[in-house]
Amino acid sequence: MCELCDGRTEQELFETMRARIDAHQWTLQGVEAGPHSAGWVYTIGLIGSHGNPELVLSGDDVDLDGYPVEFGAVHASYLEHGLCACWTGYYNEIGTAPGPLRVLQVVPPLTEWCDHCDRKRRCLATPGARGFGGGLNRAARRAQSRRERRR
């Protein structure tokens, strides 16, 4: 369940993240799938703790046991449109980012064909791949729902 839904504040979440990253660890941030977008999960803290790019895994439940995993570059347009929005929010809150946001996509073998290449995967390497963006994020959907209930 979402920790915000369970009553924690955004500040409390950021404090938990800060404690983990200060201890040279990292954390995962999940983004719920919406009606017009796939869900995804990404890391926060790999740049700050280890100097490595953050990672994003999109759209599917994956069992990696015995499967080869590749890493691919994430196109900047996804970052500009909030793919890792909590990363930006966290570092804005604490006042200093460990450098520019760099992200690699974890690319497990999937059964769907990519929109732009000859590989079976959801691809974040080019702008505009279907399944991301175009819809409201979780917070916006909740705000919209609250507004509709007030009417």
Tab-separated table of N, CA and C in Angstrom:
chain	number	residue	atom	x	y	z
A	1	MET	N	0.846	-1.185	0.000
A	1	MET	CA	0.000	0.000	0.000
A	1	MET	C	0.885	1.240	0.000
A	2	CYS	N	0.371	2.316	-0.493
A	2	CYS	CA	1.070	3.598	-0.548
A	2	CYS	C	1.252	4.150	0.864
A	3	GLU	N	2.466	4.568	1.186
A	3	GLU	CA	2.728	5.099	2.523
A	3	GLU	C	1.991	6.407	2.757
A	4	LEU	N	1.811	7.220	1.708
A	4	LEU	CA	1.041	8.455	1.858
A	4	LEU	C	-0.419	8.134	2.156
A	5	CYS	N	-0.943	7.091	1.501
A	5	CYS	CA	-2.333	6.663	1.762
A	5	CYS	C	-2.487	6.176	3.205
A	6	ASP	N	-1.407	5.622	3.753
A	6	ASP	CA	-1.431	5.116	5.129
A	6	ASP	C	-1.210	6.214	6.163
A	7	GLY	N	-1.080	7.480	5.715
A	7	GLY	CA	-1.012	8.589	6.651
A	7	GLY	C	0.340	9.245	6.833
A	8	ARG	N	1.385	8.724	6.204
A	8	ARG	CA	2.685	9.395	6.329
A	8	ARG	C	2.692	10.656	5.483
A	9	THR	N	3.491	11.618	5.889
A	9	THR	CA	3.610	12.855	5.113
A	9	THR	C	4.749	12.720	4.115
A	10	GLU	N	4.732	13.592	3.114
A	10	GLU	CA	5.826	13.610	2.149
A	10	GLU	C	7.148	13.895	2.853
A	11	GLN	N	7.126	14.781	3.845
A	11	GLN	CA	8.331	15.097	4.627
A	11	GLN	C	8.873	13.851	5.318
A	12	GLU	N	8.002	13.037	5.905
A	12	GLU	CA	8.437	11.798	6.560
A	12	GLU	C	9.060	10.833	5.552
A	13	LEU	N	8.481	10.765	4.365
A	13	LEU	CA	9.053	9.895	3.326
A	13	LEU	C	10.450	10.370	2.930
A	14	PHE	N	10.596	11.690	2.748
A	14	PHE	CA	11.901	12.229	2.384
A	14	PHE	C	12.928	12.001	3.490
A	15	GLU	N	12.513	12.099	4.746
A	15	GLU	CA	13.439	11.845	5.860
A	15	GLU	C	13.908	10.392	5.861
A	16	THR	N	12.998	9.465	5.566
A	16	THR	CA	13.370	8.054	5.472
A	16	THR	C	14.356	7.837	4.322
A	17	MET	N	14.064	8.472	3.180
A	17	MET	CA	14.977	8.370	2.036
A	17	MET	C	16.352	8.920	2.393
A	18	ARG	N	16.371	10.080	3.032
A	18	ARG	CA	17.642	10.717	3.390
A	18	ARG	C	18.467	9.818	4.304
A	19	ALA	N	17.823	9.192	5.296
A	19	ALA	CA	18.538	8.307	6.212
A	19	ALA	C	19.171	7.134	5.455
A	20	ARG	N	18.427	6.562	4.520
A	20	ARG	CA	18.971	5.433	3.742
A	20	ARG	C	20.139	5.888	2.865
A	21	ILE	N	19.955	7.003	2.165
A	21	ILE	CA	21.003	7.480	1.261
A	21	ILE	C	22.225	7.930	2.050
A	22	ASP	N	22.021	8.580	3.203
A	22	ASP	CA	23.148	8.970	4.058
A	22	ASP	C	23.924	7.752	4.553
A	23	ALA	N	23.245	6.602	4.651
A	23	ALA	CA	23.898	5.353	5.077
A	23	ALA	C	24.472	4.591	3.872
A	24	HIS	N	24.654	5.304	2.758
A	24	HIS	CA	25.211	4.731	1.518
A	24	HIS	C	24.348	3.604	0.980
A	25	GLN	N	23.047	3.762	1.103
A	25	GLN	CA	22.091	2.833	0.523
A	25	GLN	C	21.298	3.583	-0.535
A	26	TRP	N	20.222	3.006	-0.985
A	26	TRP	CA	19.337	3.635	-1.947
A	26	TRP	C	17.926	3.141	-1.676
A	27	THR	N	16.965	3.738	-2.337
A	27	THR	CA	15.568	3.375	-2.124
A	27	THR	C	14.871	3.216	-3.471
A	28	LEU	N	13.720	2.569	-3.458
A	28	LEU	CA	12.904	2.398	-4.661
A	28	LEU	C	11.659	3.260	-4.561
A	29	GLN	N	11.277	3.861	-5.664
A	29	GLN	CA	10.045	4.642	-5.739
A	29	GLN	C	9.165	4.035	-6.820
A	30	GLY	N	7.996	3.580	-6.437
A	30	GLY	CA	7.052	3.025	-7.396
A	30	GLY	C	6.073	4.068	-7.880
A	31	VAL	N	5.654	3.939	-9.135
A	31	VAL	CA	4.644	4.808	-9.725
A	31	VAL	C	3.534	3.906	-10.226
A	32	GLU	N	2.355	4.104	-9.681
A	32	GLU	CA	1.204	3.265	-10.011
A	32	GLU	C	0.786	3.456	-11.470
A	33	ALA	N	0.403	2.371	-12.122
A	33	ALA	CA	-0.112	2.453	-13.485
A	33	ALA	C	-1.409	3.246	-13.485
A	34	GLY	N	-1.616	4.020	-14.526
A	34	GLY	CA	-2.849	4.788	-14.673
A	34	GLY	C	-3.651	4.273	-15.848
A	35	PRO	N	-4.755	4.905	-16.127
A	35	PRO	CA	-5.594	4.439	-17.222
A	35	PRO	C	-4.919	4.570	-18.594
A	36	HIS	N	-3.949	5.493	-18.712
A	36	HIS	CA	-3.281	5.703	-19.993
A	36	HIS	C	-1.773	5.549	-19.897
A	37	SER	N	-1.288	4.940	-18.823
A	37	SER	CA	0.159	4.795	-18.677
A	37	SER	C	0.487	3.531	-17.902
A	38	ALA	N	1.656	2.989	-18.190
A	38	ALA	CA	2.144	1.810	-17.483
A	38	ALA	C	2.745	2.240	-16.150
A	39	GLY	N	2.802	1.339	-15.197
A	39	GLY	CA	3.483	1.626	-13.944
A	39	GLY	C	4.984	1.428	-14.115
A	40	TRP	N	5.743	1.973	-13.201
A	40	TRP	CA	7.183	1.773	-13.223
A	40	TRP	C	7.737	1.977	-11.824
A	41	VAL	N	8.967	1.554	-11.645
A	41	VAL	CA	9.663	1.737	-10.378
A	41	VAL	C	11.072	2.221	-10.709
A	42	TYR	N	11.601	3.132	-9.854
A	42	TYR	CA	12.949	3.645	-10.103
A	42	TYR	C	13.684	3.831	-8.787
A	43	THR	N	14.997	3.905	-8.905
A	43	THR	CA	15.839	4.079	-7.724
A	43	THR	C	16.047	5.556	-7.419
A	44	ILE	N	16.293	5.838	-6.158
A	44	ILE	CA	16.747	7.156	-5.700
A	44	ILE	C	17.917	6.885	-4.771
A	45	GLY	N	19.072	7.443	-5.077
A	45	GLY	CA	20.227	7.296	-4.206
A	45	GLY	C	21.431	6.627	-4.826
A	46	LEU	N	21.300	6.011	-5.996
A	46	LEU	CA	22.470	5.372	-6.606
A	46	LEU	C	23.499	6.406	-7.041
A	47	ILE	N	23.036	7.549	-7.543
A	47	ILE	CA	23.980	8.610	-7.915
A	47	ILE	C	24.653	9.141	-6.662
A	48	GLY	N	23.844	9.485	-5.645
A	48	GLY	CA	24.376	10.087	-4.422
A	48	GLY	C	25.243	9.151	-3.609
A	49	SER	N	24.877	7.876	-3.518
A	49	SER	CA	25.619	6.934	-2.679
A	49	SER	C	26.763	6.231	-3.398
A	50	HIS	N	26.592	6.014	-4.693
A	50	HIS	CA	27.575	5.191	-5.400
A	50	HIS	C	28.121	5.813	-6.679
A	51	GLY	N	27.600	6.976	-7.092
A	51	GLY	CA	28.062	7.618	-8.320
A	51	GLY	C	27.585	6.905	-9.584
A	52	ASN	N	26.618	6.007	-9.462
A	52	ASN	CA	26.086	5.267	-10.604
A	52	ASN	C	24.762	5.868	-11.038
A	53	PRO	N	24.377	5.675	-12.308
A	53	PRO	CA	23.071	6.176	-12.744
A	53	PRO	C	21.943	5.505	-11.962
A	54	GLU	N	20.841	6.224	-11.826
A	54	GLU	CA	19.635	5.635	-11.260
A	54	GLU	C	19.101	4.614	-12.263
A	55	LEU	N	18.252	3.706	-11.801
A	55	LEU	CA	17.691	2.660	-12.651
A	55	LEU	C	16.177	2.768	-12.667
A	56	VAL	N	15.563	2.416	-13.810
A	56	VAL	CA	14.113	2.382	-13.915
A	56	VAL	C	13.694	1.060	-14.550
A	57	LEU	N	12.674	0.435	-13.987
A	57	LEU	CA	12.099	-0.801	-14.512
A	57	LEU	C	10.644	-0.496	-14.793
A	58	SER	N	10.206	-0.764	-16.013
A	58	SER	CA	8.862	-0.330	-16.390
A	58	SER	C	7.925	-1.465	-16.725
A	59	GLY	N	6.687	-1.277	-16.317
A	59	GLY	CA	5.549	-1.950	-16.853
A	59	GLY	C	5.241	-3.386	-16.510
A	60	ASP	N	6.164	-4.181	-16.086
A	60	ASP	CA	5.856	-5.605	-15.927
A	60	ASP	C	6.393	-6.160	-14.628
A	61	ASP	N	5.722	-7.215	-14.145
A	61	ASP	CA	6.282	-8.015	-13.059
A	61	ASP	C	7.298	-8.941	-13.698
A	62	VAL	N	8.481	-9.009	-13.135
A	62	VAL	CA	9.560	-9.743	-13.772
A	62	VAL	C	10.223	-10.691	-12.779
A	63	ASP	N	10.453	-11.923	-13.189
A	63	ASP	CA	11.262	-12.857	-12.432
A	63	ASP	C	12.591	-12.948	-13.164
A	64	LEU	N	13.640	-12.391	-12.595
A	64	LEU	CA	14.925	-12.312	-13.279
A	64	LEU	C	15.795	-13.539	-13.081
A	65	ASP	N	15.339	-14.497	-12.321
A	65	ASP	CA	16.133	-15.680	-12.038
A	65	ASP	C	16.453	-16.429	-13.331
A	66	GLY	N	17.693	-16.387	-13.731
A	66	GLY	CA	18.124	-17.106	-14.916
A	66	GLY	C	17.960	-16.351	-16.224
A	67	TYR	N	17.425	-15.145	-16.194
A	67	TYR	CA	17.237	-14.374	-17.420
A	67	TYR	C	18.331	-13.334	-17.572
A	68	PRO	N	18.806	-13.131	-18.797
A	68	PRO	CA	19.775	-12.050	-19.008
A	68	PRO	C	19.072	-10.710	-18.890
A	69	VAL	N	19.746	-9.735	-18.335
A	69	VAL	CA	19.198	-8.395	-18.172
A	69	VAL	C	20.137	-7.415	-18.859
A	70	GLU	N	19.565	-6.511	-19.621
A	70	GLU	CA	20.346	-5.471	-20.277
A	70	GLU	C	20.021	-4.126	-19.645
A	71	PHE	N	20.825	-3.121	-19.932
A	71	PHE	CA	20.573	-1.765	-19.486
A	71	PHE	C	20.590	-0.866	-20.703
A	72	GLY	N	19.619	0.036	-20.802
A	72	GLY	CA	19.534	0.957	-21.928
A	72	GLY	C	19.372	2.383	-21.449
A	73	ALA	N	19.841	3.309	-22.270
A	73	ALA	CA	19.716	4.729	-21.933
A	73	ALA	C	18.251	5.146	-21.942
A	74	VAL	N	17.881	6.047	-21.049
A	74	VAL	CA	16.536	6.620	-21.003
A	74	VAL	C	16.595	7.989	-21.679
A	75	HIS	N	15.705	8.214	-22.626
A	75	HIS	CA	15.672	9.489	-23.338
A	75	HIS	C	15.321	10.626	-22.379
A	76	ALA	N	15.969	11.752	-22.553
A	76	ALA	CA	15.780	12.906	-21.660
A	76	ALA	C	14.332	13.377	-21.584
A	77	SER	N	13.543	13.171	-22.636
A	77	SER	CA	12.153	13.643	-22.611
A	77	SER	C	11.350	12.979	-21.490
A	78	TYR	N	11.663	11.730	-21.151
A	78	TYR	CA	10.951	11.063	-20.052
A	78	TYR	C	11.291	11.710	-18.715
A	79	LEU	N	12.540	12.097	-18.553
A	79	LEU	CA	12.956	12.752	-17.313
A	79	LEU	C	12.319	14.129	-17.204
A	80	GLU	N	12.235	14.841	-18.325
A	80	GLU	CA	11.620	16.166	-18.331
A	80	GLU	C	10.130	16.099	-18.018
A	81	HIS	N	9.493	14.979	-18.314
A	81	HIS	CA	8.060	14.828	-18.071
A	81	HIS	C	7.757	14.043	-16.794
A	82	GLY	N	8.738	13.928	-15.902
A	82	GLY	CA	8.459	13.414	-14.570
A	82	GLY	C	8.617	11.926	-14.360
A	83	LEU	N	9.378	11.226	-15.202
A	83	LEU	CA	9.582	9.796	-14.998
A	83	LEU	C	10.119	9.521	-13.596
A	84	CYS	N	11.027	10.349	-13.130
A	84	CYS	CA	11.623	10.189	-11.796
A	84	CYS	C	11.345	11.426	-10.947
A	85	ALA	N	10.077	11.844	-10.909
A	85	ALA	CA	9.688	13.093	-10.247
A	85	ALA	C	10.037	13.107	-8.761
A	86	CYS	N	9.924	11.974	-8.087
A	86	CYS	CA	10.235	11.952	-6.661
A	86	CYS	C	11.734	12.169	-6.427
A	87	TRP	N	12.580	11.729	-7.353
A	87	TRP	CA	14.027	11.979	-7.264
A	87	TRP	C	14.255	13.488	-7.210
A	88	THR	N	13.634	14.192	-8.160
A	88	THR	CA	13.769	15.644	-8.222
A	88	THR	C	13.188	16.288	-6.972
A	89	GLY	N	12.013	15.835	-6.546
A	89	GLY	CA	11.390	16.386	-5.346
A	89	GLY	C	12.230	16.180	-4.105
A	90	TYR	N	12.797	14.979	-3.979
A	90	TYR	CA	13.635	14.672	-2.815
A	90	TYR	C	14.848	15.594	-2.763
A	91	TYR	N	15.575	15.707	-3.882
A	91	TYR	CA	16.782	16.531	-3.865
A	91	TYR	C	16.463	18.018	-3.796
A	92	ASN	N	15.314	18.442	-4.307
A	92	ASN	CA	14.889	19.836	-4.106
A	92	ASN	C	14.606	20.089	-2.630
A	93	GLU	N	13.990	19.110	-1.961
A	93	GLU	CA	13.655	19.236	-0.539
A	93	GLU	C	14.909	19.342	0.333
A	94	ILE	N	15.918	18.521	0.052
A	94	ILE	CA	17.113	18.559	0.903
A	94	ILE	C	18.087	19.651	0.478
A	95	GLY	N	17.852	20.240	-0.700
A	95	GLY	CA	18.609	21.420	-1.089
A	95	GLY	C	19.817	21.188	-1.975
A	96	THR	N	20.194	19.949	-2.223
A	96	THR	CA	21.357	19.724	-3.081
A	96	THR	C	21.260	18.376	-3.775
A	97	ALA	N	21.455	18.386	-5.075
A	97	ALA	CA	21.453	17.134	-5.840
A	97	ALA	C	22.894	16.655	-5.995
A	98	PRO	N	23.101	15.346	-6.105
A	98	PRO	CA	24.457	14.820	-6.235
A	98	PRO	C	25.022	14.992	-7.638
A	99	GLY	N	24.326	15.675	-8.481
A	99	GLY	CA	24.725	15.883	-9.863
A	99	GLY	C	23.494	15.787	-10.733
A	100	PRO	N	23.662	15.848	-12.044
A	100	PRO	CA	22.490	15.737	-12.914
A	100	PRO	C	21.890	14.336	-12.838
A	101	LEU	N	20.587	14.252	-13.052
A	101	LEU	CA	19.886	12.969	-13.039
A	101	LEU	C	20.301	12.170	-14.265
A	102	ARG	N	20.888	11.003	-14.018
A	102	ARG	CA	21.249	10.057	-15.074
A	102	ARG	C	20.501	8.772	-14.782
A	103	VAL	N	19.841	8.208	-15.799
A	103	VAL	CA	19.002	7.040	-15.583
A	103	VAL	C	19.246	5.995	-16.664
A	104	LEU	N	19.342	4.740	-16.247
A	104	LEU	CA	19.398	3.607	-17.163
A	104	LEU	C	18.134	2.785	-16.983
A	105	GLN	N	17.590	2.284	-18.074
A	105	GLN	CA	16.436	1.395	-18.001
A	105	GLN	C	16.922	-0.035	-17.840
A	106	VAL	N	16.358	-0.748	-16.883
A	106	VAL	CA	16.602	-2.178	-16.748
A	106	VAL	C	15.723	-2.839	-17.810
A	107	VAL	N	16.338	-3.591	-18.710
A	107	VAL	CA	15.605	-4.144	-19.849
A	107	VAL	C	15.597	-5.671	-19.758
A	108	PRO	N	14.583	-6.223	-19.077
A	108	PRO	CA	14.457	-7.684	-19.036
A	108	PRO	C	13.834	-8.177	-20.331
A	109	PRO	N	13.986	-9.455	-20.629
A	109	PRO	CA	13.325	-9.978	-21.824
A	109	PRO	C	11.812	-9.983	-21.604
A	110	LEU	N	11.082	-9.421	-22.555
A	110	LEU	CA	9.624	-9.358	-22.478
A	110	LEU	C	9.026	-9.980	-23.735
A	111	THR	N	7.740	-10.119	-23.759
A	111	THR	CA	7.084	-10.715	-24.918
A	111	THR	C	6.463	-9.688	-25.846
A	112	GLU	N	6.491	-8.402	-25.472
A	112	GLU	CA	5.933	-7.366	-26.336
A	112	GLU	C	7.035	-6.741	-27.178
A	113	TRP	N	6.685	-6.366	-28.391
A	113	TRP	CA	7.653	-5.704	-29.254
A	113	TRP	C	7.713	-4.226	-28.928
A	114	CYS	N	8.907	-3.670	-28.962
A	114	CYS	CA	9.122	-2.247	-28.736
A	114	CYS	C	8.452	-1.446	-29.847
A	115	ASP	N	8.087	-0.187	-29.544
A	115	ASP	CA	7.457	0.685	-30.528
A	115	ASP	C	8.409	1.111	-31.640
A	116	HIS	N	9.705	1.169	-31.377
A	116	HIS	CA	10.593	1.740	-32.385
A	116	HIS	C	11.746	0.836	-32.811
A	117	CYS	N	12.016	-0.230	-32.106
A	117	CYS	CA	13.156	-1.055	-32.482
A	117	CYS	C	12.725	-2.505	-32.651
A	118	ASP	N	13.651	-3.359	-32.950
A	118	ASP	CA	13.328	-4.758	-33.247
A	118	ASP	C	13.467	-5.665	-32.028
A	119	ARG	N	13.306	-5.105	-30.827
A	119	ARG	CA	13.486	-5.892	-29.619
A	119	ARG	C	12.177	-6.033	-28.876
A	120	LYS	N	12.061	-7.102	-28.133
A	120	LYS	CA	10.873	-7.329	-27.322
A	120	LYS	C	11.079	-6.676	-25.962
A	121	ARG	N	10.597	-5.454	-25.822
A	121	ARG	CA	10.711	-4.714	-24.567
A	121	ARG	C	9.909	-3.428	-24.669
A	122	ARG	N	9.609	-2.845	-23.526
A	122	ARG	CA	9.107	-1.471	-23.512
A	122	ARG	C	10.331	-0.582	-23.491
A	123	CYS	N	10.411	0.303	-24.422
A	123	CYS	CA	11.637	1.060	-24.631
A	123	CYS	C	11.480	2.511	-24.189
A	124	LEU	N	12.432	3.014	-23.431
A	124	LEU	CA	12.453	4.410	-23.014
A	124	LEU	C	13.583	5.177	-23.689
A	125	ALA	N	14.153	4.588	-24.753
A	125	ALA	CA	15.306	5.195	-25.407
A	125	ALA	C	14.925	6.331	-26.351
A	126	THR	N	13.687	6.347	-26.836
A	126	THR	CA	13.257	7.399	-27.750
A	126	THR	C	12.047	8.104	-27.165
A	127	PRO	N	11.830	9.362	-27.529
A	127	PRO	CA	10.681	10.078	-26.961
A	127	PRO	C	9.375	9.524	-27.508
A	128	GLY	N	8.346	9.605	-26.683
A	128	GLY	CA	7.009	9.306	-27.150
A	128	GLY	C	6.616	7.850	-27.219
A	129	ALA	N	7.388	6.938	-26.630
A	129	ALA	CA	6.980	5.537	-26.639
A	129	ALA	C	5.657	5.418	-25.914
A	130	ARG	N	4.740	4.622	-26.435
A	130	ARG	CA	3.403	4.551	-25.841
A	130	ARG	C	3.471	3.913	-24.456
A	131	GLY	N	2.509	4.262	-23.631
A	131	GLY	CA	2.420	3.674	-22.301
A	131	GLY	C	2.976	4.541	-21.192
A	132	PHE	N	3.547	5.691	-21.523
A	132	PHE	CA	4.064	6.591	-20.506
A	132	PHE	C	3.551	7.985	-20.770
A	133	GLY	N	3.180	8.666	-19.713
A	133	GLY	CA	2.706	10.030	-19.834
A	133	GLY	C	1.330	10.095	-20.474
A	134	GLY	N	0.882	11.276	-20.728
A	134	GLY	CA	-0.396	11.480	-21.365
A	134	GLY	C	-1.578	11.380	-20.414
A	135	GLY	N	-1.362	10.854	-19.231
A	135	GLY	CA	-2.435	10.732	-18.253
A	135	GLY	C	-2.063	11.448	-16.978
A	136	LEU	N	-2.977	11.482	-16.051
A	136	LEU	CA	-2.714	12.108	-14.759
A	136	LEU	C	-1.902	11.162	-13.886
A	137	ASN	N	-0.992	11.717	-13.099
A	137	ASN	CA	-0.267	10.881	-12.152
A	137	ASN	C	-1.161	10.602	-10.947
A	138	ARG	N	-0.680	9.788	-10.032
A	138	ARG	CA	-1.493	9.352	-8.895
A	138	ARG	C	-2.014	10.532	-8.074
A	139	ALA	N	-1.154	11.484	-7.755
A	139	ALA	CA	-1.572	12.632	-6.946
A	139	ALA	C	-2.628	13.454	-7.685
A	140	ALA	N	-2.436	13.644	-8.976
A	140	ALA	CA	-3.408	14.416	-9.754
A	140	ALA	C	-4.742	13.685	-9.855
A	141	ARG	N	-4.704	12.349	-9.999
A	141	ARG	CA	-5.960	11.578	-10.044
A	141	ARG	C	-6.699	11.694	-8.716
A	142	ARG	N	-5.968	11.642	-7.605
A	142	ARG	CA	-6.610	11.767	-6.293
A	142	ARG	C	-7.201	13.155	-6.098
A	143	ALA	N	-6.467	14.188	-6.514
A	143	ALA	CA	-6.973	15.557	-6.392
A	143	ALA	C	-8.232	15.725	-7.243
A	144	GLN	N	-8.217	15.162	-8.437
A	144	GLN	CA	-9.386	15.231	-9.305
A	144	GLN	C	-10.571	14.510	-8.664
A	145	SER	N	-10.323	13.368	-8.072
A	145	SER	CA	-11.379	12.611	-7.405
A	145	SER	C	-11.965	13.399	-6.234
A	146	ARG	N	-11.106	14.064	-5.448
A	146	ARG	CA	-11.590	14.882	-4.326
A	146	ARG	C	-12.450	16.034	-4.830
A	147	ARG	N	-12.026	16.682	-5.916
A	147	ARG	CA	-12.806	17.784	-6.484
A	147	ARG	C	-14.176	17.277	-6.953
A	148	GLU	N	-14.194	16.112	-7.576
A	148	GLU	CA	-15.455	15.573	-8.072
A	148	GLU	C	-16.391	15.199	-6.929
A	149	ARG	N	-15.855	14.695	-5.818
A	149	ARG	CA	-16.681	14.337	-4.667
A	149	ARG	C	-17.292	15.573	-4.008
A	150	ARG	N	-16.584	16.698	-4.060
A	150	ARG	CA	-17.084	17.944	-3.463
A	150	ARG	C	-18.255	18.529	-4.237
A	151	ARG	N	-18.385	18.183	-5.498
A	151	ARG	CA	-19.451	18.757	-6.331
A	151	ARG	C	-20.783	18.256	-5.954
